[in-house]
Amino acid sequence: MKKNIIIIIFTILGFAACDEPTVEKPENLVKENQMIDMLIDVHLAEATYYNRNRQDSTIKNTTSADFYYAILDKYQVPDSVFEKSLIFYLSKPKNFEKMYRKVQSRLSEMEQDLSGRKNELLEFEDER
């Protein structure tokens, strides 16, 4: 599924270079804020999947598709709706860039929060 998304992204970006919109708005478009949340979860799932060697056996035995479908289940969004929505958002590169900056910003905030907590835990351990 990841390869399909990458191929779709590049295809849409090629079409998006044209001045006229090439993709019609889908009927069941995933709302922008929900799409941002889903993309954040996709990044977190990919990080988990690619670092799974350090995890327990349950995660080691999963595929990347398992992670993607878990995200779709979490948001109760069918894969076809997600793909059509992603294609629609990708067809508007300026808007998608703004959305993706929000994704990156929230991921950075999460990373900073986790880094701060790790330091707090280390300090707590030292106090013992």
GROMACS .gro file of N, CA and C in nm:
model
  384
    1MET      N    1   0.083  -0.119   0.000
    1MET     CA    2   0.000   0.000   0.000
    1MET      C    3   0.087   0.125   0.000
    2LYS      N    4   0.201   0.121   0.070
    2LYS     CA    5   0.289   0.237   0.077
    2LYS      C    6   0.342   0.271  -0.062
    3LYS      N    7   0.381   0.169  -0.138
    3LYS     CA    8   0.430   0.194  -0.273
    3LYS      C    9   0.322   0.257  -0.359
    4ASN      N   10   0.199   0.209  -0.341
    4ASN     CA   11   0.087   0.266  -0.417
    4ASN      C   12   0.066   0.412  -0.384
    5ILE      N   13   0.077   0.446  -0.256
    5ILE     CA   14   0.058   0.585  -0.215
    5ILE      C   15   0.167   0.673  -0.275
    6ILE      N   16   0.290   0.625  -0.274
    6ILE     CA   17   0.401   0.703  -0.331
    6ILE      C   18   0.380   0.724  -0.480
    7ILE      N   19   0.340   0.619  -0.550
    7ILE     CA   20   0.313   0.631  -0.694
    7ILE      C   21   0.200   0.731  -0.718
    8ILE      N   22   0.097   0.721  -0.638
    8ILE     CA   23  -0.017   0.814  -0.652
    8ILE      C   24   0.028   0.957  -0.627
    9ILE      N   25   0.110   0.977  -0.525
    9ILE     CA   26   0.158   1.112  -0.493
    9ILE      C   27   0.232   1.172  -0.611
   10PHE      N   28   0.325   1.097  -0.670
   10PHE     CA   29   0.402   1.152  -0.781
   10PHE      C   30   0.314   1.174  -0.905
   11THR      N   31   0.220   1.087  -0.926
   11THR     CA   32   0.128   1.103  -1.040
   11THR      C   33   0.046   1.230  -1.023
   12ILE      N   34  -0.007   1.248  -0.904
   12ILE     CA   35  -0.089   1.366  -0.878
   12ILE      C   36  -0.006   1.493  -0.887
   13LEU      N   37   0.115   1.489  -0.835
   13LEU     CA   38   0.200   1.608  -0.843
   13LEU      C   39   0.228   1.645  -0.988
   14GLY      N   40   0.242   1.543  -1.072
   14GLY     CA   41   0.262   1.570  -1.215
   14GLY      C   42   0.140   1.637  -1.276
   15PHE      N   43   0.023   1.586  -1.242
   15PHE     CA   44  -0.101   1.647  -1.291
   15PHE      C   45  -0.124   1.785  -1.230
   16ALA      N   46  -0.082   1.801  -1.104
   16ALA     CA   47  -0.106   1.926  -1.034
   16ALA      C   48  -0.025   2.041  -1.092
   17ALA      N   49   0.076   2.010  -1.170
   17ALA     CA   50   0.156   2.115  -1.231
   17ALA      C   51   0.074   2.197  -1.331
   18CYS      N   52  -0.034   2.140  -1.379
   18CYS     CA   53  -0.124   2.212  -1.469
   18CYS      C   54  -0.202   2.315  -1.391
   19ASP      N   55  -0.247   2.419  -1.460
   19ASP     CA   56  -0.322   2.526  -1.395
   19ASP      C   57  -0.463   2.485  -1.356
   20GLU      N   58  -0.526   2.402  -1.435
   20GLU     CA   59  -0.664   2.364  -1.408
   20GLU      C   60  -0.669   2.246  -1.312
   21PRO      N   61  -0.766   2.248  -1.220
   21PRO     CA   62  -0.778   2.133  -1.130
   21PRO      C   63  -0.810   2.006  -1.207
   22THR      N   64  -0.739   1.899  -1.177
   22THR     CA   65  -0.758   1.774  -1.251
   22THR      C   66  -0.838   1.671  -1.173
   23VAL      N   67  -0.854   1.692  -1.043
   23VAL     CA   68  -0.924   1.596  -0.959
   23VAL      C   69  -1.047   1.662  -0.899
   24GLU      N   70  -1.160   1.597  -0.919
   24GLU     CA   71  -1.283   1.649  -0.860
   24GLU      C   72  -1.289   1.614  -0.713
   25LYS      N   73  -1.358   1.696  -0.636
   25LYS     CA   74  -1.373   1.673  -0.494
   25LYS      C   75  -1.461   1.549  -0.473
   26PRO      N   76  -1.409   1.448  -0.400
   26PRO     CA   77  -1.488   1.327  -0.376
   26PRO      C   78  -1.608   1.357  -0.285
   27GLU      N   79  -1.711   1.275  -0.299
   27GLU     CA   80  -1.831   1.293  -0.216
   27GLU      C   81  -1.802   1.274  -0.068
   28ASN      N   82  -1.725   1.173  -0.036
   28ASN     CA   83  -1.695   1.140   0.104
   28ASN      C   84  -1.556   1.188   0.143
   29LEU      N   85  -1.524   1.311   0.112
   29LEU     CA   86  -1.391   1.365   0.139
   29LEU      C   87  -1.362   1.363   0.289
   30VAL      N   88  -1.245   1.311   0.325
   30VAL     CA   89  -1.201   1.316   0.464
   30VAL      C   90  -1.169   1.463   0.493
   31LYS      N   91  -1.225   1.514   0.601
   31LYS     CA   92  -1.202   1.654   0.637
   31LYS      C   93  -1.053   1.679   0.660
   32GLU      N   94  -1.012   1.802   0.633
   32GLU     CA   95  -0.870   1.836   0.637
   32GLU      C   96  -0.806   1.805   0.772
   33ASN      N   97  -0.870   1.842   0.882
   33ASN     CA   98  -0.812   1.815   1.014
   33ASN      C   99  -0.800   1.666   1.042
   34GLN      N  100  -0.898   1.590   0.998
   34GLN     CA  101  -0.891   1.446   1.017
   34GLN      C  102  -0.781   1.385   0.929
   35MET      N  103  -0.764   1.438   0.809
   35MET     CA  104  -0.658   1.389   0.720
   35MET      C  105  -0.521   1.417   0.783
   36ILE      N  106  -0.507   1.532   0.844
   36ILE     CA  107  -0.381   1.566   0.912
   36ILE      C  108  -0.356   1.466   1.024
   37ASP      N  109  -0.459   1.437   1.104
   37ASP     CA  110  -0.445   1.339   1.212
   37ASP      C  111  -0.407   1.202   1.156
   38MET      N  112  -0.469   1.164   1.047
   38MET     CA  113  -0.440   1.033   0.987
   38MET      C  114  -0.297   1.027   0.934
   39LEU      N  115  -0.251   1.135   0.872
   39LEU     CA  116  -0.114   1.137   0.820
   39LEU      C  117  -0.013   1.130   0.934
   40ILE      N  118  -0.044   1.194   1.046
   40ILE     CA  119   0.043   1.183   1.163
   40ILE      C  120   0.051   1.038   1.208
   41ASP      N  121  -0.064   0.974   1.216
   41ASP     CA  122  -0.066   0.833   1.256
   41ASP      C  123   0.007   0.744   1.155
   42VAL      N  124  -0.002   0.777   1.027
   42VAL     CA  125   0.072   0.700   0.926
   42VAL      C  126   0.222   0.711   0.951
   43HIS      N  127   0.269   0.832   0.981
   43HIS     CA  128   0.412   0.848   1.009
   43HIS      C  129   0.453   0.772   1.135
   44LEU      N  130   0.370   0.778   1.237
   44LEU     CA  131   0.402   0.705   1.360
   44LEU      C  132   0.401   0.554   1.336
   45ALA      N  133   0.305   0.508   1.256
   45ALA     CA  134   0.297   0.366   1.224
   45ALA      C  135   0.419   0.321   1.144
   46GLU      N  136   0.459   0.403   1.048
   46GLU     CA  137   0.577   0.369   0.968
   46GLU      C  138   0.702   0.362   1.056
   47ALA      N  139   0.715   0.457   1.147
   47ALA     CA  140   0.830   0.455   1.238
   47ALA      C  141   0.829   0.329   1.324
   48THR      N  142   0.712   0.293   1.371
   48THR     CA  143   0.699   0.171   1.452
   48THR      C  144   0.734   0.049   1.369
   49TYR      N  145   0.682   0.045   1.246
   49TYR     CA  146   0.705  -0.070   1.159
   49TYR      C  147   0.855  -0.085   1.127
   50TYR      N  148   0.920   0.024   1.093
   50TYR     CA  149   1.060   0.015   1.053
   50TYR      C  150   1.155  -0.006   1.171
   51ASN      N  151   1.107   0.023   1.291
   51ASN     CA  152   1.189  -0.001   1.411
   51ASN      C  153   1.140  -0.121   1.489
   52ARG      N  154   1.063  -0.206   1.427
   52ARG     CA  155   0.999  -0.318   1.497
   52ARG      C  156   1.097  -0.422   1.548
   53ASN      N  157   1.219  -0.423   1.500
   53ASN     CA  158   1.317  -0.522   1.546
   53ASN      C  159   1.344  -0.507   1.696
   54ARG      N  160   1.322  -0.390   1.748
   54ARG     CA  161   1.347  -0.365   1.890
   54ARG      C  162   1.224  -0.393   1.974
   55GLN      N  163   1.116  -0.430   1.911
   55GLN     CA  164   0.988  -0.447   1.982
   55GLN      C  165   0.962  -0.594   2.013
   56ASP      N  166   0.845  -0.618   2.072
   56ASP     CA  167   0.808  -0.755   2.106
   56ASP      C  168   0.765  -0.834   1.983
   57SER      N  169   0.741  -0.963   2.002
   57SER     CA  170   0.712  -1.052   1.890
   57SER      C  171   0.580  -1.019   1.820
   58THR      N  172   0.485  -0.959   1.891
   58THR     CA  173   0.357  -0.924   1.829
   58THR      C  174   0.379  -0.824   1.715
   59ILE      N  175   0.462  -0.725   1.740
   59ILE     CA  176   0.488  -0.624   1.638
   59ILE      C  177   0.579  -0.679   1.529
   60LYS      N  178   0.672  -0.767   1.564
   60LYS     CA  179   0.762  -0.824   1.464
   60LYS      C  180   0.687  -0.901   1.357
   61ASN      N  181   0.574  -0.960   1.393
   61ASN     CA  182   0.498  -1.044   1.300
   61ASN      C  183   0.393  -0.967   1.220
   62THR      N  184   0.395  -0.837   1.223
   62THR     CA  185   0.298  -0.757   1.149
   62THR      C  186   0.357  -0.710   1.017
   63THR      N  187   0.268  -0.672   0.927
   63THR     CA  188   0.310  -0.614   0.800
   63THR      C  189   0.276  -0.466   0.800
   64SER      N  190   0.333  -0.393   0.705
   64SER     CA  191   0.301  -0.250   0.697
   64SER      C  192   0.153  -0.230   0.668
   65ALA      N  193   0.092  -0.319   0.594
   65ALA     CA  194  -0.052  -0.308   0.564
   65ALA      C  195  -0.134  -0.318   0.692
   66ASP      N  196  -0.089  -0.400   0.788
   66ASP     CA  197  -0.160  -0.411   0.916
   66ASP      C  198  -0.166  -0.276   0.985
   67PHE      N  199  -0.055  -0.202   0.980
   67PHE     CA  200  -0.051  -0.071   1.044
   67PHE      C  201  -0.145   0.027   0.974
   68TYR      N  202  -0.143   0.027   0.840
   68TYR     CA  203  -0.230   0.119   0.765
   68TYR      C  204  -0.377   0.089   0.790
   69TYR      N  205  -0.412  -0.038   0.788
   69TYR     CA  206  -0.552  -0.073   0.810
   69TYR      C  207  -0.596  -0.046   0.954
   70ALA      N  208  -0.503  -0.054   1.048
   70ALA     CA  209  -0.535  -0.019   1.187
   70ALA      C  210  -0.570   0.130   1.197
   71ILE      N  211  -0.499   0.212   1.121
   71ILE     CA  212  -0.528   0.356   1.120
   71ILE      C  213  -0.664   0.381   1.056
   72LEU      N  214  -0.691   0.314   0.947
   72LEU     CA  215  -0.821   0.330   0.881
   72LEU      C  216  -0.933   0.286   0.974
   73ASP      N  217  -0.912   0.179   1.046
   73ASP     CA  218  -1.012   0.132   1.143
   73ASP      C  219  -1.031   0.233   1.255
   74LYS      N  220  -0.922   0.289   1.303
   74LYS     CA  221  -0.928   0.387   1.412
   74LYS      C  222  -1.019   0.504   1.375
   75TYR      N  223  -1.007   0.551   1.251
   75TYR     CA  224  -1.086   0.667   1.207
   75TYR      C  225  -1.215   0.625   1.135
   76GLN      N  226  -1.235   0.496   1.122
   76GLN     CA  227  -1.353   0.441   1.055
   76GLN      C  228  -1.368   0.500   0.913
   77VAL      N  229  -1.256   0.496   0.839
   77VAL     CA  230  -1.251   0.546   0.703
   77VAL      C  231  -1.212   0.431   0.611
   78PRO      N  232  -1.296   0.400   0.512
   78PRO     CA  233  -1.259   0.295   0.416
   78PRO      C  234  -1.134   0.337   0.336
   79ASP      N  235  -1.056   0.237   0.294
   79ASP     CA  236  -0.933   0.268   0.221
   79ASP      C  237  -0.959   0.345   0.093
   80SER      N  238  -1.069   0.315   0.026
   80SER     CA  239  -1.099   0.387  -0.100
   80SER      C  240  -1.127   0.534  -0.072
   81VAL      N  241  -1.193   0.565   0.038
   81VAL     CA  242  -1.222   0.705   0.074
   81VAL      C  243  -1.093   0.776   0.109
   82PHE      N  244  -1.006   0.708   0.185
   82PHE     CA  245  -0.877   0.767   0.220
   82PHE      C  246  -0.795   0.798   0.095
   83GLU      N  247  -0.786   0.702   0.004
   83GLU     CA  248  -0.707   0.721  -0.118
   83GLU      C  249  -0.762   0.834  -0.204
   84LYS      N  250  -0.894   0.838  -0.222
   84LYS     CA  251  -0.954   0.945  -0.302
   84LYS      C  252  -0.933   1.081  -0.237
   85SER      N  253  -0.943   1.085  -0.106
   85SER     CA  254  -0.921   1.212  -0.034
   85SER      C  255  -0.775   1.255  -0.046
   86LEU      N  256  -0.684   1.160  -0.030
   86LEU     CA  257  -0.542   1.192  -0.042
   86LEU      C  258  -0.511   1.244  -0.183
   87ILE      N  259  -0.565   1.179  -0.283
   87ILE     CA  260  -0.544   1.223  -0.421
   87ILE      C  261  -0.599   1.364  -0.440
   88PHE      N  262  -0.717   1.390  -0.387
   88PHE     CA  263  -0.775   1.523  -0.399
   88PHE      C  264  -0.685   1.628  -0.334
   89TYR      N  265  -0.640   1.603  -0.211
   89TYR     CA  266  -0.554   1.699  -0.142
   89TYR      C  267  -0.421   1.716  -0.214
   90LEU      N  268  -0.368   1.608  -0.266
   90LEU     CA  269  -0.241   1.617  -0.340
   90LEU      C  270  -0.256   1.694  -0.470
   91SER      N  271  -0.375   1.700  -0.524
   91SER     CA  272  -0.396   1.772  -0.650
   91SER      C  273  -0.391   1.923  -0.629
   92LYS      N  274  -0.388   1.965  -0.505
   92LYS     CA  275  -0.377   2.108  -0.470
   92LYS      C  276  -0.249   2.125  -0.387
   93PRO      N  277  -0.134   2.131  -0.455
   93PRO     CA  278  -0.005   2.126  -0.386
   93PRO      C  279   0.016   2.235  -0.280
   94LYS      N  280  -0.029   2.355  -0.306
   94LYS     CA  281  -0.008   2.462  -0.207
   94LYS      C  282  -0.085   2.432  -0.079
   95ASN      N  283  -0.207   2.389  -0.092
   95ASN     CA  284  -0.287   2.354   0.025
   95ASN      C  285  -0.229   2.232   0.095
   96PHE      N  286  -0.187   2.132   0.017
   96PHE     CA  287  -0.130   2.012   0.078
   96PHE      C  288  -0.001   2.044   0.151
   97GLU      N  289   0.077   2.135   0.097
   97GLU     CA  290   0.201   2.175   0.165
   97GLU      C  291   0.170   2.236   0.301
   98LYS      N  292   0.066   2.318   0.309
   98LYS     CA  293   0.024   2.376   0.438
   98LYS      C  294  -0.020   2.266   0.534
   99MET      N  295  -0.097   2.171   0.483
   99MET     CA  296  -0.141   2.060   0.566
   99MET      C  297  -0.020   1.981   0.617
  100TYR      N  298   0.073   1.957   0.528
  100TYR     CA  299   0.187   1.873   0.565
  100TYR      C  300   0.278   1.945   0.665
  101ARG      N  301   0.283   2.078   0.655
  101ARG     CA  302   0.359   2.152   0.756
  101ARG      C  303   0.298   2.133   0.894
  102LYS      N  304   0.166   2.126   0.901
  102LYS     CA  305   0.098   2.100   1.028
  102LYS      C  306   0.132   1.960   1.078
  103VAL      N  307   0.138   1.865   0.987
  103VAL     CA  308   0.177   1.729   1.024
  103VAL      C  309   0.317   1.730   1.085
  104GLN      N  310   0.410   1.793   1.015
  104GLN     CA  311   0.549   1.798   1.062
  104GLN      C  312   0.560   1.871   1.195
  105SER      N  313   0.485   1.979   1.209
  105SER     CA  314   0.489   2.055   1.333
  105SER      C  315   0.439   1.973   1.451
  106ARG      N  316   0.329   1.903   1.432
  106ARG     CA  317   0.274   1.822   1.540
  106ARG      C  318   0.365   1.704   1.575
  107LEU      N  319   0.427   1.645   1.472
  107LEU     CA  320   0.523   1.538   1.500
  107LEU      C  321   0.643   1.591   1.578
  108SER      N  322   0.688   1.710   1.544
  108SER     CA  323   0.800   1.772   1.617
  108SER      C  324   0.761   1.800   1.762
  109GLU      N  325   0.638   1.848   1.782
  109GLU     CA  326   0.591   1.873   1.918
  109GLU      C  327   0.587   1.743   1.998
  110MET      N  328   0.539   1.636   1.934
  110MET     CA  329   0.534   1.506   2.002
  110MET      C  330   0.675   1.460   2.040
  111GLU      N  331   0.768   1.480   1.949
  111GLU     CA  332   0.905   1.439   1.975
  111GLU      C  333   0.964   1.519   2.091
  112GLN      N  334   0.937   1.648   2.094
  112GLN     CA  335   0.988   1.732   2.203
  112GLN      C  336   0.925   1.692   2.336
  113ASP      N  337   0.795   1.663   2.334
  113ASP     CA  338   0.728   1.619   2.456
  113ASP      C  339   0.791   1.491   2.508
  114LEU      N  340   0.814   1.396   2.418
  114LEU     CA  341   0.874   1.269   2.459
  114LEU      C  342   1.017   1.287   2.507
  115SER      N  343   1.091   1.376   2.443
  115SER     CA  344   1.230   1.402   2.485
  115SER      C  345   1.231   1.463   2.624
  116GLY      N  346   1.139   1.555   2.649
  116GLY     CA  347   1.130   1.617   2.781
  116GLY      C  348   1.093   1.517   2.888
  117ARG      N  349   1.003   1.428   2.857
  117ARG     CA  350   0.962   1.325   2.953
  117ARG      C  351   1.077   1.230   2.981
  118LYS      N  352   1.154   1.200   2.878
  118LYS     CA  353   1.268   1.110   2.897
  118LYS      C  354   1.367   1.173   2.994
  119ASN      N  355   1.393   1.304   2.977
  119ASN     CA  356   1.484   1.374   3.067
  119ASN      C  357   1.428   1.377   3.210
  120GLU      N  358   1.296   1.398   3.222
  120GLU     CA  359   1.233   1.398   3.354
  120GLU      C  360   1.249   1.261   3.420
  121LEU      N  361   1.229   1.154   3.344
  121LEU     CA  362   1.244   1.020   3.399
  121LEU      C  363   1.388   0.995   3.444
  122LEU      N  364   1.484   1.042   3.365
  122LEU     CA  365   1.624   1.023   3.401
  122LEU      C  366   1.656   1.098   3.530
  123GLU      N  367   1.604   1.220   3.542
  123GLU     CA  368   1.627   1.298   3.663
  123GLU      C  369   1.563   1.229   3.784
  124PHE      N  370   1.444   1.174   3.766
  124PHE     CA  371   1.373   1.106   3.873
  124PHE      C  372   1.453   0.982   3.918
  125GLU      N  373   1.507   0.909   3.821
  125GLU     CA  374   1.588   0.790   3.853
  125GLU      C  375   1.711   0.830   3.931
  126ASP      N  376   1.773   0.944   3.896
  126ASP     CA  377   1.893   0.989   3.964
  126ASP      C  378   1.865   1.027   4.109
  127GLU      N  379   1.744   1.078   4.134
  127GLU     CA  380   1.708   1.121   4.269
  127GLU      C  381   1.690   1.004   4.364
  128ARG      N  382   1.663   0.889   4.315
  128ARG     CA  383   1.641   0.770   4.399
  128ARG      C  384   1.765   0.734   4.468
   0.00000   0.00000   0.00000
